[in-house]
Structure formats: structure tokens, C-alpha cells
Amino acid sequence: MTSLDPVLDKDGVRLTVEDAVATVTLTNPAKRNAQSPALWRALTEAGRVLPGDVRVVVLRGEGKSFSAGLDRQAFTPEGFDGEPSFLDMARGPEAVLDATIAEYQEAFTWWRRNDLVSIATVQGHAIGAGFQLALACDLRIVAEDVQFAMRETSLGLVPDLTGTHPLVNLVGYARALEICATGRFVHAEEAERTGLANLVVPADQLDGAARDLAAALLAAPRDAVVETKALLSGAVSRTYEEQRVAERAAQGRRLRDLAGITD
């Protein structure tokens, strides 16, 4: 993608902005973009510093893998420099542990804001936290070599970085349980067939496919896209009748706006 001066470039995360499209890149290919608390804080900061005119955010990872998941150094006694190890956190007060995990989750929550459409471009491994980061986005374009896996259960843990809700919504409870409990790989064909992937392309076409999709998303007026996203994202928790009411209210707002009527 176009090389631009970064708005943010720290701890394995780079944010660049070109007009209404922001690109968040994971920049540690030597470690297959393994994740750490510092990276999560940088991702959270990227969401906070996005300019207000950004409408589309593209998430990508440098190198052969999108993200191989949590850096296993987190489970060593020494942990990361300047960070408590996960083992030390587990020995501490339960309330502190809960608050710490909630802070980590913030890196995964802003991607579904109604004023943005987020696109994950995923190649190679997307394991554990990497899988959950891809699931945090609204849409996913994947390479033919993609390998999704939720490996937390095999480590005696559970997926806790917001990935369980979108996974169940996309593939259903039974398949989500089987994927998480077995830790098996989900490849491109299955990802597209089950709704995990919107599009499968050769790896060298990922960036181009993301540009094309971003352009298509930008073609419609922003407010109409924002209202439509809110309608669709809320549909899961609404009854049929509640959704009809929400549709009428949203359409009323759009018509009043087009007519130049202010409340």
C-alpha cells in the first residue's frame, strides 16, 4: 500500500492514513507478529488517534503470517521487560487480573465502531489471539494459505480477547465449539464456505483486494453506511418486530437528513 508518514509506529504496530482509509499494520514478521501487552496497548492507541474523517480501517500483518498469536514469553517466569508475567498476574488479586484482561480486550473492541468499517487481510497463520484479532474486524479477506486456529483450550485456557462472540455469530455454536475445543486449523475453503472469510485471494493480491473493497465501501454516503451497520450489528439481539422498528427509525433519520430537516 502507499507508503505514508505513520500516525503511530510503536511496539509492533504502525498506523498510516490516506484520506478516508487508515491502515494498521503488525510489523514484527520475524516473530510472525506474535502479540504482547505492549502491542495490545499500541492497537488500543491506534483506535484512539484515528482522525475523524477515517471511514475504513484495513488491518494487515507483515511477512508470511498475519499473527501467530500470543508471544509464549508471556508464560515464562520473567515475562516481558517491564511487564508482570501472566503467571504473576494469576497469583495476584482476582479483581486486578480481571481489570488487566479487560484492558487487553480494548485492543480488540474498537474495530466494530459504527462509524468505521474494518477489513482484516489475513495470510498464513492466524492463531489464538491472531484469530481473535481477525474476528474483531467487520470483514475478512484471506489468502489461499490462511490457517485459522483457536489454540487456547489446548493450553488449558479459554479465548478471552473478544473472539467468541463473532465466531459464534459467523459459524454457529456447534462449529464454534468444535473449532475452539479441538484447536484444529480452518483453511481458506472452509473459512469462505462458513462465513469466516468474505473473499479468498492469492496472497500477493491481498492488498489490492483490500483497496478495491475499501473503494466500494467509500462509494456510498457515510451516514447511510453508518446507519446500515448499526442496523445489521444490532439485528442479532433484536426480535423481528424490534428490527422493523429500528429500520423505520433509521430510515426516518435518513429521509429527514436528505430533506434538510433538522430535529
XYZ file of N, CA and C in Angstrom:
789
model
N 0.838 -1.181 0.000
C 0.000 0.000 0.000
C 0.884 1.247 0.000
N 0.315 2.390 -0.272
C 1.080 3.622 -0.359
C 1.866 3.860 0.918
N 3.158 4.188 0.782
C 3.993 4.478 1.940
C 3.732 5.900 2.404
N 3.278 6.058 3.647
C 2.930 7.349 4.194
C 3.615 7.530 5.531
N 3.752 8.793 5.958
C 4.285 9.046 7.285
C 3.323 8.467 8.306
N 3.813 7.638 9.220
C 2.896 6.994 10.158
C 2.348 7.966 11.194
N 1.085 7.784 11.518
C 0.473 8.495 12.634
C 0.939 7.885 13.950
N 1.206 6.588 13.918
C 1.662 5.836 15.082
C 2.592 4.743 14.594
N 3.692 4.524 15.302
C 4.626 3.459 14.935
C 5.362 3.032 16.194
N 4.837 2.017 16.884
C 5.429 1.604 18.153
C 5.005 0.190 18.499
N 5.881 -0.524 19.182
C 5.567 -1.834 19.770
C 4.924 -2.804 18.797
N 5.407 -2.794 17.548
C 4.921 -3.746 16.563
C 3.654 -3.351 15.860
N 3.264 -2.068 15.970
C 2.041 -1.578 15.324
C 2.340 -0.273 14.605
N 1.945 -0.200 13.346
C 2.094 1.040 12.573
C 0.730 1.444 12.015
N 0.393 2.722 12.199
C -0.856 3.276 11.682
C -0.541 4.349 10.662
N -1.077 4.194 9.456
C -0.968 5.223 8.424
C -2.369 5.578 7.951
N -2.508 6.789 7.437
C -3.822 7.267 6.995
C -3.675 7.916 5.634
N -4.535 7.519 4.722
C -4.604 8.143 3.401
C -6.063 8.482 3.122
N -6.369 9.765 3.194
C -7.740 10.235 3.005
C -8.657 9.542 4.023
N -9.676 8.822 3.558
C -10.638 8.218 4.468
C -10.300 6.778 4.839
N -9.114 6.313 4.439
C -8.711 4.930 4.711
C -7.485 4.919 5.619
N -7.591 4.224 6.750
C -6.458 4.012 7.649
C -5.980 2.575 7.499
N -4.673 2.386 7.641
C -4.101 1.044 7.590
C -3.337 0.794 8.881
N -3.697 -0.270 9.576
C -2.990 -0.700 10.780
C -2.206 -1.952 10.411
N -0.893 -1.873 10.575
C -0.014 -2.970 10.167
C 0.715 -3.539 11.381
N 0.703 -4.854 11.520
C 1.528 -5.536 12.517
C 2.921 -5.704 11.912
N 3.947 -5.236 12.621
C 5.246 -5.024 11.984
C 6.377 -5.844 12.591
N 6.082 -7.038 13.059
C 7.145 -7.881 13.608
C 7.138 -9.242 12.918
N 7.431 -9.264 11.615
C 7.338 -10.534 10.887
C 8.344 -11.577 11.366
N 9.463 -11.141 11.965
C 10.462 -12.095 12.445
C 9.883 -13.016 13.523
N 8.891 -12.525 14.256
C 8.222 -13.341 15.269
C 6.797 -13.683 14.833
N 6.554 -13.644 13.534
C 5.234 -13.932 12.962
C 4.152 -13.084 13.631
N 4.542 -11.833 13.941
C 3.604 -10.868 14.534
C 2.943 -11.410 15.795
N 3.757 -12.103 16.606
C 3.268 -12.569 17.900
C 2.862 -11.369 18.750
N 1.864 -11.570 19.595
C 1.256 -10.458 20.323
C 1.706 -10.415 21.782
N 1.701 -9.201 22.316
C 2.134 -8.943 23.686
C 1.270 -7.835 24.267
N 1.305 -7.625 25.584
C 0.564 -6.498 26.161
C 0.960 -5.152 25.560
N 2.221 -4.968 25.243
C 2.641 -3.700 24.636
C 1.988 -3.513 23.271
N 1.920 -4.588 22.480
C 1.254 -4.499 21.181
C -0.225 -4.190 21.364
N -0.868 -4.802 22.353
C -2.289 -4.528 22.577
C -2.516 -3.071 22.953
N -1.632 -2.518 23.772
C -1.786 -1.099 24.123
C -1.601 -0.215 22.896
N -0.675 -0.606 22.003
C -0.470 0.172 20.777
C -1.695 0.079 19.871
N -2.318 -1.092 19.787
C -3.540 -1.229 18.991
C -4.658 -0.366 19.569
N -4.787 -0.353 20.888
C -5.794 0.498 21.526
C -5.536 1.963 21.205
N -4.274 2.372 21.276
C -3.925 3.758 20.971
C -4.231 4.086 19.511
N -3.984 3.134 18.609
C -4.284 3.367 17.193
C -5.747 3.710 17.008
N -6.627 3.015 17.711
C -8.044 3.322 17.611
C -8.376 4.700 18.151
N -7.679 5.123 19.188
C -7.973 6.409 19.810
C -7.490 7.591 18.987
N -6.423 7.403 18.202
C -5.851 8.532 17.461
C -6.317 8.582 16.010
N -7.247 7.715 15.619
C -7.756 7.763 14.246
C -8.381 9.129 13.967
N -8.023 9.762 12.874
C -8.697 11.013 12.501
C -10.186 10.791 12.284
N -10.984 11.818 12.547
C -12.425 11.686 12.485
C -12.973 11.434 11.097
N -12.194 11.756 10.052
C -12.712 11.540 8.703
C -12.390 10.151 8.148
N -11.770 9.292 8.951
C -11.497 7.922 8.516
C -12.790 7.126 8.514
N -13.051 6.440 7.429
C -14.260 5.623 7.297
C -13.962 4.134 7.224
N -12.794 3.776 6.708
C -12.422 2.372 6.539
C -11.056 2.155 7.176
N -10.930 1.065 7.928
C -9.649 0.686 8.521
C -9.262 -0.693 8.003
N -8.077 -0.789 7.436
C -7.549 -2.061 6.943
C -6.500 -2.556 7.931
N -6.634 -3.780 8.380
C -5.680 -4.414 9.291
C -4.899 -5.463 8.521
N -3.567 -5.390 8.639
C -2.731 -6.336 7.905
C -1.516 -6.705 8.745
N -0.850 -7.782 8.390
C 0.372 -8.195 9.060
C 1.493 -8.364 8.067
N 2.671 -7.840 8.390
C 3.824 -8.003 7.506
C 4.341 -9.439 7.566
N 4.911 -9.885 6.464
C 5.529 -11.202 6.433
C 4.587 -12.305 6.013
N 4.983 -13.539 6.305
C 4.241 -14.704 5.835
C 3.029 -15.038 6.696
N 2.973 -14.497 7.911
C 1.864 -14.796 8.813
C 1.204 -13.515 9.280
N -0.103 -13.545 9.369
C -0.854 -12.421 9.926
C -0.498 -12.234 11.395
N -0.690 -13.270 12.197
C -0.263 -13.248 13.596
C -0.348 -14.654 14.156
N 0.780 -15.123 14.690
C 0.836 -16.474 15.245
C 0.288 -16.541 16.656
N -0.309 -15.447 17.138
C -0.953 -15.469 18.442
C -0.100 -14.868 19.533
N -0.418 -15.222 20.758
C 0.268 -14.672 21.919
C 1.723 -15.116 21.952
N 2.619 -14.177 22.211
C 4.028 -14.490 22.396
C 4.164 -15.370 23.641
N 4.712 -16.558 23.478
C 4.791 -17.520 24.578
C 5.660 -17.018 25.732
N 6.411 -15.958 25.507
C 7.209 -15.391 26.580
C 6.316 -14.938 27.744
N 5.042 -14.676 27.442
C 4.117 -14.250 28.484
C 3.967 -15.305 29.573
N 4.234 -16.569 29.248
C 4.040 -17.644 30.207
C 5.332 -18.064 30.902
N 6.426 -17.368 30.621
C 7.672 -17.644 31.313
C 7.715 -16.858 32.618
N 8.505 -17.283 33.595
C 8.567 -16.562 34.871
C 8.996 -15.113 34.722
N 9.877 -14.846 33.755
C 10.366 -13.466 33.594
C 9.404 -12.582 32.811
N 8.521 -13.173 32.001
C 7.573 -12.391 31.217
C 8.277 -11.441 30.255
N 7.677 -10.289 30.011
C 8.252 -9.267 29.143
C 8.905 -8.185 29.995
N 9.894 -7.534 29.432
C 10.551 -6.451 30.150
C 9.537 -5.397 30.566
N 9.548 -5.056 31.850
C 8.650 -4.018 32.342
C 7.212 -4.442 32.497
N 6.922 -5.732 32.303
C 5.551 -6.234 32.402
C 5.502 -7.369 33.427
N 4.426 -7.469 34.189
C 4.262 -8.661 35.028
C 4.010 -9.876 34.147
N 4.579 -11.010 34.521
C 4.303 -12.219 33.748
C 2.862 -12.651 33.998
N 2.323 -13.413 33.067
C 0.968 -13.907 33.244
C 0.867 -14.791 34.488
N 1.959 -15.495 34.808
C 1.962 -16.348 35.991
C 1.860 -15.496 37.257
N 2.573 -14.380 37.281
C 2.484 -13.489 38.438
C 1.097 -12.878 38.553
N 0.513 -12.497 37.415
C -0.831 -11.932 37.463
C -1.836 -12.940 38.011
N -1.664 -14.209 37.650
C -2.585 -15.240 38.124
C -2.502 -15.411 39.632
N -1.358 -15.103 40.213
C -1.188 -15.243 41.667
C -1.699 -14.027 42.425
N -2.015 -12.959 41.712
C -2.456 -11.730 42.351
C -3.946 -11.712 42.607
N -4.474 -10.567 43.066
C -5.912 -10.455 43.350
C -6.752 -10.686 42.100
N -7.876 -11.354 42.272
C -8.742 -11.674 41.139
C -9.249 -10.421 40.447
N -9.564 -9.373 41.225
C -10.077 -8.136 40.631
C -9.031 -7.467 39.747
N -7.783 -7.548 40.144
C -6.704 -6.965 39.341
C -6.531 -7.751 38.047
N -6.598 -9.068 38.141
C -6.496 -9.906 36.942
C -7.622 -9.596 35.974
N -8.845 -9.475 36.488
C -9.999 -9.165 35.642
C -9.815 -7.812 34.958
N -9.361 -6.811 35.696
C -9.159 -5.477 35.121
C -8.060 -5.485 34.070
N -7.037 -6.293 34.289
C -5.943 -6.369 33.319
C -6.414 -6.999 32.016
N -7.182 -8.093 32.109
C -7.709 -8.724 30.900
C -8.651 -7.762 30.175
N -9.467 -7.010 30.918
C -10.366 -6.030 30.304
C -9.567 -4.982 29.538
N -8.419 -4.567 30.095
C -7.564 -3.605 29.396
C -7.026 -4.210 28.100
N -6.601 -5.457 28.148
C -6.112 -6.120 26.939
C -7.216 -6.185 25.882
N -8.452 -6.459 26.305
C -9.559 -6.600 25.360
C -9.838 -5.312 24.591
N -9.469 -4.168 25.147
C -9.745 -2.899 24.470
C -9.075 -2.826 23.099
N -7.979 -3.547 22.922
C -7.308 -3.564 21.620
C -8.158 -4.223 20.548
N -9.180 -4.995 20.957
C -9.983 -5.796 20.050
C -11.403 -5.251 19.873
N -11.767 -4.187 20.579
C -13.163 -3.769 20.598
C -13.499 -2.629 19.650
N -12.536 -1.746 19.372
C -12.890 -0.535 18.621
C -13.096 -0.788 17.134
N -12.697 -1.918 16.632
C -12.777 -2.209 15.199
C -14.217 -2.268 14.693
N -15.177 -2.463 15.580
C -16.582 -2.588 15.159
C -17.398 -1.345 15.476
N -16.727 -0.231 15.726
C -17.453 1.023 15.893
C -18.345 1.280 14.678
N -19.533 1.834 14.934
C -20.482 2.044 13.838
C -19.980 3.042 12.803
N -19.083 3.964 13.195
C -18.606 4.965 12.240
C -17.472 4.462 11.367
N -17.065 3.199 11.547
C -15.980 2.615 10.759
C -16.434 1.289 10.153
N -15.796 0.914 9.043
C -15.863 -0.463 8.562
C -14.431 -0.979 8.540
N -14.182 -2.078 9.234
C -12.833 -2.617 9.348
C -12.684 -3.882 8.516
N -11.532 -3.997 7.867
C -11.241 -5.124 6.980
C -9.924 -5.754 7.428
N -9.950 -7.016 7.816
C -8.721 -7.742 8.112
C -8.263 -8.466 6.855
N -6.998 -8.280 6.478
C -6.407 -9.052 5.383
C -5.465 -10.067 6.019
N -5.753 -11.347 5.812
C -5.138 -12.396 6.631
C -4.435 -13.414 5.744
N -3.149 -13.580 5.993
C -2.363 -14.587 5.276
C -1.662 -15.489 6.283
N -1.360 -16.701 5.855
C -0.609 -17.605 6.720
C -1.334 -17.881 8.023
N -0.560 -17.898 9.110
C -1.117 -18.254 10.405
C -1.894 -17.099 11.031
N -3.078 -17.412 11.547
C -3.862 -16.517 12.395
C -4.343 -17.390 13.550
N -3.527 -17.470 14.566
C -3.715 -18.457 15.629
C -4.032 -17.745 16.943
N -4.972 -18.283 17.699
C -5.271 -17.750 19.018
C -5.618 -16.275 18.977
N -4.779 -15.467 19.615
C -5.007 -14.023 19.616
C -5.014 -13.466 18.202
N -4.275 -14.089 17.285
C -4.293 -13.660 15.890
C -5.637 -13.926 15.233
N -6.215 -15.081 15.511
C -7.555 -15.421 15.023
C -8.565 -14.421 15.597
N -8.445 -14.141 16.890
C -9.393 -13.238 17.530
C -9.257 -11.810 17.010
N -8.046 -11.395 16.656
C -7.875 -10.059 16.098
C -8.529 -9.967 14.725
N -8.406 -11.009 13.918
C -9.102 -11.030 12.627
C -10.612 -11.021 12.829
N -11.095 -11.747 13.831
C -12.521 -11.781 14.125
C -13.035 -10.448 14.658
N -12.148 -9.635 15.209
C -12.554 -8.327 15.734
C -13.021 -7.394 14.625
N -12.576 -7.638 13.404
C -12.926 -6.768 12.283
C -14.290 -7.143 11.705
N -14.868 -6.203 10.973
C -16.172 -6.442 10.347
C -16.081 -7.456 9.214
N -15.015 -7.351 8.403
C -14.872 -8.150 7.190
C -13.486 -8.769 7.156
N -13.362 -9.895 6.447
C -12.074 -10.565 6.337
C -11.820 -10.993 4.891
N -10.691 -10.561 4.356
C -10.178 -11.067 3.088
C -8.989 -11.949 3.436
N -8.991 -13.185 2.948
C -7.934 -14.113 3.354
C -7.181 -14.630 2.137
N -5.933 -14.970 2.378
C -5.105 -15.581 1.349
C -5.401 -17.073 1.266
N -5.032 -17.648 0.144
C -5.285 -19.081 -0.060
C -4.532 -19.954 0.934
N -3.468 -19.412 1.552
C -2.682 -20.199 2.500
C -3.086 -19.959 3.956
N -4.209 -19.299 4.199
C -4.581 -18.933 5.571
C -4.803 -20.179 6.422
N -4.415 -20.065 7.695
C -4.638 -21.132 8.666
C -5.127 -20.501 9.965
N -6.454 -20.524 10.162
C -7.037 -20.059 11.414
C -7.018 -21.197 12.432
N -6.765 -20.855 13.697
C -6.878 -21.859 14.755
C -7.055 -21.154 16.090
N -7.896 -21.723 16.938
C -8.091 -21.210 18.286
C -7.453 -22.216 19.235
N -6.223 -21.948 19.647
C -5.436 -22.928 20.383
C -5.487 -22.757 21.908
N -6.243 -21.793 22.407
C -6.226 -21.519 23.840
C -6.595 -22.734 24.681
N -7.609 -23.483 24.233
C -8.069 -24.621 25.023
C -6.976 -25.661 25.189
N -6.165 -25.856 24.166
C -5.084 -26.841 24.260
C -4.013 -26.421 25.259
N -3.993 -25.124 25.613
C -3.059 -24.618 26.616
C -3.691 -24.559 28.002
N -4.928 -25.059 28.126
C -5.627 -25.001 29.392
C -6.306 -23.675 29.647
N -6.480 -22.867 28.601
C -7.059 -21.533 28.715
C -8.355 -21.461 27.909
N -8.951 -20.276 27.854
C -10.115 -20.038 27.003
C -9.831 -18.820 26.135
N -10.479 -18.698 24.975
C -10.346 -17.474 24.178
C -10.978 -16.310 24.949
N -10.198 -15.271 25.237
C -10.712 -14.200 26.098
C -10.480 -12.810 25.517
N -10.175 -12.735 24.223
C -9.895 -11.444 23.603
C -11.002 -11.077 22.621
N -12.235 -11.307 23.037
C -13.479 -10.916 22.367
C -13.817 -11.748 21.140
N -13.092 -12.833 20.890
C -13.323 -13.584 19.658
C -14.496 -14.544 19.682
N -14.974 -14.926 20.875
C -16.008 -15.963 20.918
C -17.344 -15.463 20.370
N -17.689 -14.208 20.646
C -18.982 -13.689 20.183
C -19.058 -13.646 18.654
N -18.109 -13.013 17.953
C -18.200 -13.016 16.496
C -18.052 -14.405 15.889
N -17.259 -15.269 16.512
C -17.102 -16.617 15.957
C -18.432 -17.360 15.972
N -19.150 -17.319 17.092
C -20.452 -17.984 17.161
C -21.434 -17.357 16.178
N -21.427 -16.032 16.083
C -22.332 -15.363 15.146
C -22.053 -15.762 13.703
N -20.790 -15.978 13.372
C -20.424 -16.282 11.990
C -20.669 -17.742 11.627
N -20.272 -18.662 12.481
C -20.291 -20.078 12.093
C -21.286 -20.910 12.893
N -21.934 -20.331 13.905
C -22.870 -21.081 14.730
C -22.192 -21.709 15.939
N -22.999 -22.017 16.946
C -22.476 -22.535 18.211
C -21.719 -23.858 18.040
N -22.326 -24.816 17.343
C -21.731 -26.155 17.284
C -20.367 -26.130 16.601
N -20.270 -25.428 15.466
C -18.983 -25.375 14.771
C -17.973 -24.567 15.577
N -18.424 -23.476 16.217
C -17.509 -22.675 17.031
C -16.944 -23.507 18.180
N -17.797 -24.286 18.831
C -17.333 -25.150 19.920
C -16.309 -26.152 19.419
N -16.615 -26.766 18.293
C -15.690 -27.774 17.738
C -14.345 -27.142 17.365
N -14.367 -25.956 16.748
C -13.122 -25.274 16.376
C -12.300 -24.941 17.615
N -12.960 -24.410 18.645
C -12.229 -23.987 19.845
C -11.761 -25.174 20.684
N -12.618 -26.178 20.837
C -12.282 -27.298 21.717
C -11.198 -28.199 21.123
N -11.151 -28.303 19.794
C -10.141 -29.154 19.162
C -8.874 -28.395 18.814
N -8.972 -27.079 18.615
C -7.804 -26.297 18.220
C -7.339 -26.566 16.803
N -8.191 -27.186 16.005
C -7.781 -27.561 14.641
C -7.666 -26.333 13.740
N -7.027 -26.535 12.591
C -6.884 -25.460 11.612
C -8.139 -25.352 10.746
N -8.511 -24.120 10.460
C -9.551 -23.819 9.473
C -8.859 -23.178 8.283
N -8.962 -23.815 7.124
C -8.270 -23.327 5.931
C -9.208 -22.458 5.085
N -8.684 -21.940 4.008
C -9.379 -20.910 3.229
C -10.733 -21.367 2.722
N -10.802 -22.585 2.173
C -12.069 -23.041 1.587
C -13.165 -23.095 2.642
N -12.856 -23.656 3.801
C -13.848 -23.733 4.865
C -14.175 -22.348 5.406
N -13.160 -21.488 5.512
C -13.396 -20.134 6.015
C -14.387 -19.392 5.135
N -14.237 -19.514 3.827
C -15.162 -18.840 2.918
C -16.546 -19.493 2.967
N -16.579 -20.810 3.019
C -17.857 -21.531 2.997
C -18.679 -21.259 4.253
N -18.027 -21.088 5.403
C -18.749 -20.926 6.661
C -18.961 -19.469 7.048
N -18.446 -18.532 6.253
C -18.662 -17.123 6.542
C -17.556 -16.445 7.315
N -16.506 -17.182 7.667
C -15.374 -16.544 8.326
C -14.667 -15.582 7.384
N -14.640 -15.901 6.112
C -13.987 -15.068 5.111
C -15.007 -14.550 4.118
N -14.904 -13.266 3.796
C -15.743 -12.692 2.745
C -15.198 -12.995 1.363
N -13.877 -13.167 1.280
C -13.232 -13.343 -0.018
C -11.910 -14.065 0.185
N -11.573 -14.974 -0.736
C -10.278 -15.656 -0.742
C -9.536 -15.264 -2.006
N -8.276 -14.852 -1.859
C -7.459 -14.439 -2.998
C -6.045 -14.978 -2.818
N -5.242 -15.036 -3.891
C -3.818 -15.347 -3.721
C -3.160 -14.323 -2.799
N -2.136 -14.746 -2.076
C -1.517 -13.884 -1.076
C -1.019 -12.565 -1.657
N -0.519 -12.603 -2.892
C 0.021 -11.368 -3.470
C -1.072 -10.409 -3.940
N -2.332 -10.807 -3.795
C -3.443 -9.936 -4.171
C -4.213 -9.394 -2.972
N -3.740 -9.681 -1.753
C -4.456 -9.255 -0.558
C -4.612 -7.740 -0.492
N -3.506 -7.021 -0.645
C -3.567 -5.564 -0.518
C -4.445 -4.950 -1.603
N -4.344 -5.460 -2.823
C -5.171 -4.946 -3.906
C -6.644 -5.203 -3.668
N -6.964 -6.396 -3.150
C -8.362 -6.712 -2.851
C -8.901 -5.807 -1.752
N -8.057 -5.492 -0.771
C -8.487 -4.592 0.301
C -8.730 -3.186 -0.236
N -7.871 -2.728 -1.141
C -8.083 -1.405 -1.742
C -9.390 -1.358 -2.517
N -9.663 -2.428 -3.271
C -10.907 -2.466 -4.052
C -12.128 -2.456 -3.141
N -12.080 -3.238 -2.072
C -13.217 -3.293 -1.157
C -13.386 -1.955 -0.433
N -12.279 -1.343 -0.030
C -12.365 -0.039 0.630
C -13.006 0.990 -0.298
N -12.612 0.972 -1.566
C -13.189 1.918 -2.525
C -14.685 1.686 -2.682
N -15.108 0.434 -2.707
C -16.533 0.132 -2.841
C -17.305 0.609 -1.613
N -16.714 0.457 -0.434
C -17.362 0.902 0.793
C -17.475 2.415 0.857
N -16.486 3.102 0.284
C -16.476 4.561 0.317
C -17.418 5.172 -0.719
N -17.924 4.365 -1.635
C -18.773 4.901 -2.703
C -20.121 5.379 -2.183
N -20.607 4.774 -1.109
C -21.903 5.172 -0.546
C -21.711 6.300 0.456
N -22.722 7.145 0.665
C -22.621 8.214 1.661
C -22.338 7.646 3.054
N -21.493 8.342 3.795
C -21.058 7.849 5.097
C -22.228 7.576 6.035
N -23.146 8.512 6.159
C -24.229 8.349 7.128
C -25.088 7.132 6.816
N -25.283 6.847 5.534
C -26.083 5.677 5.161
C -25.373 4.391 5.566
N -24.057 4.353 5.396
C -23.290 3.168 5.792
C -23.305 3.017 7.310
N -23.138 4.120 8.030
C -23.153 4.071 9.497
C -24.489 3.534 10.005
N -25.595 4.051 9.471
C -26.921 3.602 9.898
C -27.137 2.126 9.542
N -26.688 1.724 8.356
C -26.871 0.327 7.933
C -26.066 -0.612 8.814
N -24.832 -0.216 9.131
C -24.018 -1.067 10.001
C -24.669 -1.219 11.365
N -25.180 -0.119 11.911
C -25.838 -0.187 13.215
C -27.065 -1.095 13.160
N -27.815 -1.009 12.086
C -28.986 -1.873 11.928
C -28.588 -3.353 11.911
N -27.593 -3.678 11.123
C -27.198 -5.071 10.965
C -26.531 -5.616 12.220
N -25.678 -4.830 12.848
C -24.981 -5.316 14.039
C -25.936 -5.512 15.206
N -27.006 -4.717 15.245
C -27.974 -4.873 16.321
C -29.026 -5.920 16.063
N -29.116 -6.407 14.838
C -30.181 -7.341 14.485
C -30.112 -8.641 15.278
N -28.911 -9.056 15.628
C -28.746 -10.330 16.340
C -29.478 -10.318 17.673
N -29.475 -9.180 18.357
C -30.073 -9.107 19.694
C -31.522 -8.608 19.679
N -32.059 -8.275 18.491
C -33.430 -7.777 18.403
C -34.377 -8.868 17.903
N -35.632 -8.748 18.289
C -36.655 -9.594 17.688
C -36.972 -9.056 16.291
N -37.745 -9.828 15.543
C -38.145 -9.389 14.207
C -38.891 -8.064 14.276
N -39.811 -7.952 15.226
C -40.591 -6.718 15.342
C -39.703 -5.550 15.779
N -38.778 -5.795 16.688
C -37.858 -4.741 17.124
C -36.986 -4.270 15.969
N -36.587 -5.192 15.099
C -35.776 -4.812 13.953
C -36.582 -3.961 12.974
N -37.864 -4.283 12.796
C -38.721 -3.465 11.933
C -38.795 -2.029 12.460
N -38.943 -1.891 13.776
C -38.989 -0.562 14.383
C -37.671 0.172 14.161
N -36.555 -0.547 14.362
C -35.231 0.070 14.173
C -35.044 0.504 12.724
N -35.516 -0.293 11.777
C -35.414 0.071 10.356
C -36.197 1.356 10.069
N -37.405 1.438 10.613
C -38.223 2.625 10.362
C -37.565 3.878 10.951
N -37.039 3.737 12.155
C -36.404 4.889 12.802
C -35.176 5.343 12.024
N -34.367 4.383 11.578
C -33.158 4.729 10.821
C -33.528 5.366 9.483
N -34.517 4.816 8.815
C -34.917 5.381 7.527
C -35.504 6.777 7.696
N -36.229 6.981 8.789
C -36.755 8.315 9.053
C -35.644 9.331 9.221
N -34.596 8.935 9.924
C -33.449 9.846 10.088
C -32.795 10.153 8.752
N -32.644 9.114 7.910
C -32.002 9.329 6.615
C -32.854 10.253 5.738
N -34.167 10.025 5.699
C -35.042 10.847 4.858
C -35.050 12.301 5.330
N -35.097 12.501 6.648
C -35.069 13.861 7.171
C -33.743 14.559 6.838
N -32.689 13.783 6.894
C -31.376 14.359 6.569
C -31.317 14.761 5.083
N -31.821 13.862 4.217
C -31.797 14.156 2.791
C -32.684 15.355 2.449
N -33.732 15.524 3.240
C -34.641 16.651 3.001
C -34.171 17.935 3.670
N -33.057 17.833 4.402
C -32.525 19.008 5.070
C -33.285 19.417 6.296
N -34.005 18.460 6.911
C -34.799 18.740 8.110
C -33.972 18.391 9.335
N -33.813 19.327 10.239
C -33.081 19.087 11.473
C -34.058 18.972 12.622
N -33.744 18.086 13.564
C -34.625 17.901 14.727
C -34.430 19.040 15.713
